[in-house]
Coordinates of C-alpha atoms and ligand atoms in Angstrom, one line a residue:
X1 CA 22.0 -17.5 37.2
X2 CA 25.2 -19.2 35.9
X3 CA 28.5 -18.0 36.8
X4 CA 30.0 -14.9 35.3
X5 CA 32.7 -15.4 32.7
X6 CA 35.6 -13.0 32.5
X7 CA 36.1 -10.4 29.7
X8 CA 38.7 -10.3 27.2
X9 CA 37.9 -13.5 25.6
X10 CA 37.1 -11.5 22.5
X11 CA 33.4 -12.1 21.8
X12 CA 32.8 -12.8 18.1
X13 CA 29.7 -15.3 18.8
X14 CA 27.2 -15.6 15.8
X15 CA 24.3 -13.2 16.7
X16 CA 22.0 -16.1 16.7
X17 CA 23.5 -18.4 19.3
X18 CA 24.2 -17.5 23.0
X19 CA 27.3 -15.3 23.8
X20 CA 30.2 -17.5 24.3
X21 CA 31.6 -14.7 26.6
X22 CA 28.9 -14.2 28.9
X23 CA 26.6 -17.1 28.4
X24 CA 24.1 -14.8 27.5
X25 CA 24.2 -13.2 31.0
X26 CA 25.0 -9.8 29.4
X27 CA 27.6 -9.1 32.1
X28 CA 31.1 -10.4 32.7
X29 CA 33.8 -9.8 35.5
X30 CA 36.6 -7.6 34.4
X31 CA 40.1 -8.7 34.7
X32 CA 42.7 -7.7 37.4
X33 CA 46.2 -6.7 36.4
X34 CA 47.1 -10.2 37.6
X35 CA 45.1 -11.7 34.7
X36 CA 42.5 -13.2 37.1
X37 CA 38.6 -12.1 36.8
X38 CA 37.8 -9.3 39.5
X39 CA 34.9 -11.1 41.0
X40 CA 34.0 -8.0 43.1
X41 CA 32.8 -6.3 39.8
X42 CA 30.7 -6.6 36.7
X43 CA 30.8 -4.8 33.3
X44 CA 28.5 -5.2 30.4
X45 CA 29.6 -7.7 27.9
X46 CA 30.6 -6.6 24.5
X47 CA 27.7 -8.7 22.8
X48 CA 25.3 -6.2 24.7
X49 CA 26.5 -3.2 22.8
X50 CA 26.1 -5.4 19.5
X51 CA 22.6 -6.0 20.7
X52 CA 21.8 -2.3 21.4
X53 CA 23.2 -1.4 17.8
X54 CA 20.9 -4.0 16.2
X55 CA 17.8 -2.6 18.3
X56 CA 18.8 1.2 17.2
X57 CA 19.1 -0.1 13.7
X58 CA 15.6 -1.8 13.7
X59 CA 14.0 1.1 15.6
X60 CA 15.5 3.5 12.8
X61 CA 14.3 1.3 10.1
X62 CA 10.8 1.2 11.6
X63 CA 10.9 4.9 12.0
X64 CA 12.2 5.6 8.3
X65 CA 8.9 4.3 6.8
X66 CA 10.6 2.4 4.4
X67 CA 8.6 -0.7 5.0
X68 CA 8.2 -1.6 1.2
X69 CA 10.7 -4.1 0.1
X70 CA 10.8 -2.6 -3.3
X71 CA 12.0 0.6 -1.6
X72 CA 14.6 -1.1 0.6
X73 CA 16.1 -2.4 -2.5
X74 CA 16.5 0.8 -4.1
X75 CA 20.2 1.8 -3.5
X76 CA 22.9 3.6 -5.3
X77 CA 24.6 0.2 -6.2
X78 CA 21.8 -1.1 -8.1
X79 CA 20.9 2.3 -9.9
X80 CA 21.3 1.8 -13.5
X81 CA 22.5 5.2 -14.9
X82 CA 24.0 3.5 -18.2
X83 CA 20.7 2.7 -19.1
X84 CA 20.3 1.2 -22.8
X85 CA 18.7 2.9 -25.5
X86 CA 19.1 6.3 -23.9
X87 CA 20.9 9.1 -25.9
X88 CA 24.2 10.5 -24.5
X89 CA 22.9 13.6 -23.4
X90 CA 20.1 11.9 -21.3
X91 CA 22.8 9.3 -20.1
X92 CA 25.0 12.1 -19.0
X93 CA 21.8 13.9 -17.1
X94 CA 20.9 10.7 -15.5
X95 CA 24.8 10.1 -14.2
X96 CA 24.7 13.7 -12.9
X97 CA 21.5 13.0 -11.2
X98 CA 23.0 10.1 -9.5
X99 CA 26.2 12.2 -8.5
X100 CA 24.0 14.9 -7.2
X101 CA 21.8 12.4 -5.0
X102 CA 25.0 10.4 -3.6
X103 CA 26.6 13.7 -2.7
X104 CA 23.1 14.8 -0.8
X105 CA 23.2 11.4 0.7
X106 CA 26.6 11.8 2.1
X107 CA 25.9 15.2 3.6
X108 CA 22.3 16.2 3.5
X109 CA 21.7 19.8 3.6
X110 CA 19.0 22.3 2.1
X111 CA 16.5 20.7 -0.3
X112 CA 16.9 18.5 -3.2
X113 CA 14.0 18.5 -5.6
X114 CA 14.3 15.7 -8.1
X115 CA 11.7 16.5 -11.0
X116 CA 10.9 14.5 -13.9
X117 CA 8.4 11.9 -15.8
X118 CA 7.2 8.7 -14.0
X119 CA 10.0 6.0 -14.4
X120 CA 12.8 8.3 -15.1
X121 CA 14.6 7.1 -11.8
X122 CA 13.8 9.9 -9.1
X123 CA 12.1 7.8 -6.6
X124 CA 15.0 5.2 -6.8
X125 CA 17.7 8.0 -6.3
X126 CA 15.4 9.3 -3.4
X127 CA 15.0 5.8 -1.8
X128 CA 18.8 5.3 -2.4
X129 CA 19.5 8.5 -0.2
X130 CA 17.3 7.0 2.4
X131 CA 19.0 3.7 2.4
X132 CA 22.2 5.2 2.3
X133 CA 21.5 7.2 5.5
X134 CA 20.1 4.2 7.3
X135 CA 23.1 2.1 6.6
X136 CA 25.1 5.0 8.3
X137 CA 22.9 4.8 11.1
X138 CA 21.3 8.0 10.8
X139 CA 17.6 8.8 10.9
X140 CA 15.5 9.4 7.8
X141 CA 11.8 9.6 7.2
X142 CA 10.5 8.2 4.0
X143 CA 6.9 9.5 3.0
X144 CA 4.8 8.7 -0.1
X145 CA 2.7 12.1 -0.4
X146 CA -0.4 10.6 -1.5
X147 CA -0.6 8.0 1.5
X148 CA 0.4 10.8 3.9
X149 CA -2.1 12.8 2.6
X150 CA -4.6 10.0 3.1
X151 CA -3.5 10.0 6.6
X152 CA -3.7 13.6 7.1
X153 CA -7.4 13.6 5.6
X154 CA -8.4 10.8 7.7
X155 CA -6.9 12.2 10.7
X156 CA -7.4 15.9 10.7
X157 CA -11.2 16.8 10.1
X158 CA -12.8 20.0 10.9
X159 CA -15.2 17.9 12.7
X160 CA -12.9 16.1 15.0
X161 CA -9.9 18.3 15.5
X162 CA -7.0 16.0 16.5
X163 CA -4.4 18.1 18.3
X164 CA -1.5 15.6 18.2
X165 CA -0.7 13.1 15.5
X166 CA 2.8 11.1 15.7
X167 CA 3.2 10.7 12.1
X168 CA 2.5 14.4 11.5
X169 CA 5.1 15.2 14.0
X170 CA 7.6 12.9 12.8
X171 CA 7.3 13.9 9.3
X172 CA 7.6 17.7 10.2
X173 CA 10.5 17.4 12.6
X174 CA 12.5 14.4 10.8
X175 CA 16.3 15.5 10.3
X176 CA 16.0 14.2 6.9
X177 CA 12.6 14.0 5.0
X178 CA 11.9 12.3 1.8
X179 CA 8.7 13.3 0.0
X180 CA 8.0 11.2 -2.7
X181 CA 5.6 11.8 -5.7
X182 CA 4.4 15.2 -4.4
X183 CA 1.8 17.0 -6.7
X184 CA 0.1 13.8 -7.5
X185 CA -2.6 14.1 -4.9
X186 CA -5.7 15.4 -4.9
X187 CA -7.3 16.0 -1.4
X188 CA -9.1 18.1 0.7
X189 CA -8.2 21.7 1.8
X190 CA -7.8 20.7 5.4
X191 CA -5.1 17.9 4.5
X192 CA -3.6 20.3 2.0
X193 CA -3.5 22.9 5.1
X194 CA -1.8 20.3 7.1
X195 CA 0.7 19.6 4.2
X196 CA 1.7 23.1 4.0
X197 CA 2.3 23.5 7.7
X198 CA 5.0 20.6 7.2
X199 CA 6.6 22.1 4.3
X200 CA 6.5 25.8 5.7
X201 CA 7.9 24.6 9.1
X202 CA 10.5 22.6 7.5
X203 CA 11.3 25.7 5.2
X204 CA 11.6 28.2 8.2
X205 CA 13.7 25.5 10.1
X206 CA 15.9 24.8 7.1
X207 CA 15.5 20.8 7.4
X208 CA 17.2 18.9 4.8
X209 CA 14.5 17.4 2.4
X210 CA 14.5 15.4 -0.7
X211 CA 11.2 15.8 -2.8
X212 CA 10.6 13.9 -6.1
X213 CA 7.8 15.3 -8.4
X214 CA 6.4 15.3 -11.9
X215 CA 5.5 18.9 -11.5
X216 CA 7.2 21.1 -14.1
X217 CA 8.9 24.4 -12.7
X218 CA 5.8 26.3 -14.2
X219 CA 3.3 24.1 -12.3
X220 CA 5.2 25.0 -9.2
X221 CA 3.1 27.9 -8.1
X222 CA 1.1 28.4 -4.9
X223 CA 1.9 28.6 -1.3
X224 CA 3.5 25.1 -0.9
X225 CA 5.5 24.5 -4.2
X226 CA 6.8 28.3 -4.6
X227 CA 9.1 26.9 -1.6
X228 CA 10.8 24.7 -4.0
X229 CA 11.9 27.5 -6.1
X230 CA 13.8 29.2 -3.4
X231 CA 17.6 28.9 -4.8
X232 CA 18.9 29.9 -1.1
X233 CA 17.7 26.6 0.1
X234 CA 16.5 24.4 -2.8
X235 CA 18.5 22.9 -5.6
X236 CA 15.8 21.5 -8.6
X237 CA 17.6 18.9 -10.7
X238 CA 15.3 18.1 -13.7
X239 CA 15.8 14.3 -14.6
X240 CA 15.3 14.0 -18.3
X241 CA 15.5 10.5 -18.7
X242 CA 12.0 8.7 -20.1
X243 CA 10.3 5.8 -18.3
X244 CA 12.8 3.2 -17.6
X245 CA 9.8 0.8 -18.5
X246 CA 10.0 1.7 -22.1
X247 CA 13.6 0.4 -22.2
X248 CA 12.3 -3.0 -20.8
X249 CA 9.6 -2.9 -23.3
X250 CA 11.9 -2.0 -26.1
X251 CA 14.3 -4.7 -24.7
X252 CA 11.3 -7.3 -24.8
X253 CA 10.0 -6.6 -28.1
X254 CA 13.6 -6.7 -29.5
X255 CA 14.0 -10.2 -28.2
X256 CA 10.4 -11.1 -29.2
X257 CA 11.1 -10.1 -32.6
X258 CA 14.4 -11.8 -32.7
X259 CA 12.8 -15.0 -31.5
X260 CA 10.2 -14.5 -34.1
X261 CA 12.7 -14.0 -36.8
X262 CA 14.7 -17.1 -35.8
X263 CA 11.4 -19.0 -35.7
X264 CA 10.4 -17.6 -39.0
Ligands
ZN1 ZN1 28.3 -11.6 26.0

């Protein structure tokens, strides 16, 4: 162990190199009023707090379930609500969806159901909420429902009744849960029952939840989805924009056509 340095030489060492204040020891001698180091005492160096913050951030990141790079990249900053080819009323709807999601991200309360066709932008908005919370250092759990049901199906079976499953507990209790792609699943009654337990528990506990789904309001029947319709708790936002990939296709075709015309 080297000699401990004294505090107050403000530590802004680059995170990759050894801390210039404590030389990597993690502790420093505080200064006496005389300005000399107090060799009788040691205090944690400020770099250890930075390290703790970093660790807690990577813990939150792991907990979030947002391991897909694609999802990590979906933020409010890069959400394109001014999509080309959208008629004004759809563009306005998309802007409103964006504002609603951003407001929810700032202060998650109740349930937000983002409903619309594939590619309308609802998953982007849901992931943006998750990434916003993570950036704030707040816990959030992102779950793709069909994957979660696969997990439940393989974990909970009538033959081998598991009594404890970590993912199940985390999803049930997360302070903020994002359920992406709800209603796309075909599954076993047993797994369905576990999903119902999650929804019902969160419903009773009033835990903040974001749900994206292709289900229409008419299709929201049955013990699970009927919870979405409780206006006391849940807000349903219907995103009317069509698949963004049709924008891309339209643009590609336009470009291809342009090229051909130039060539021809
Ligand atoms: Zn240090």
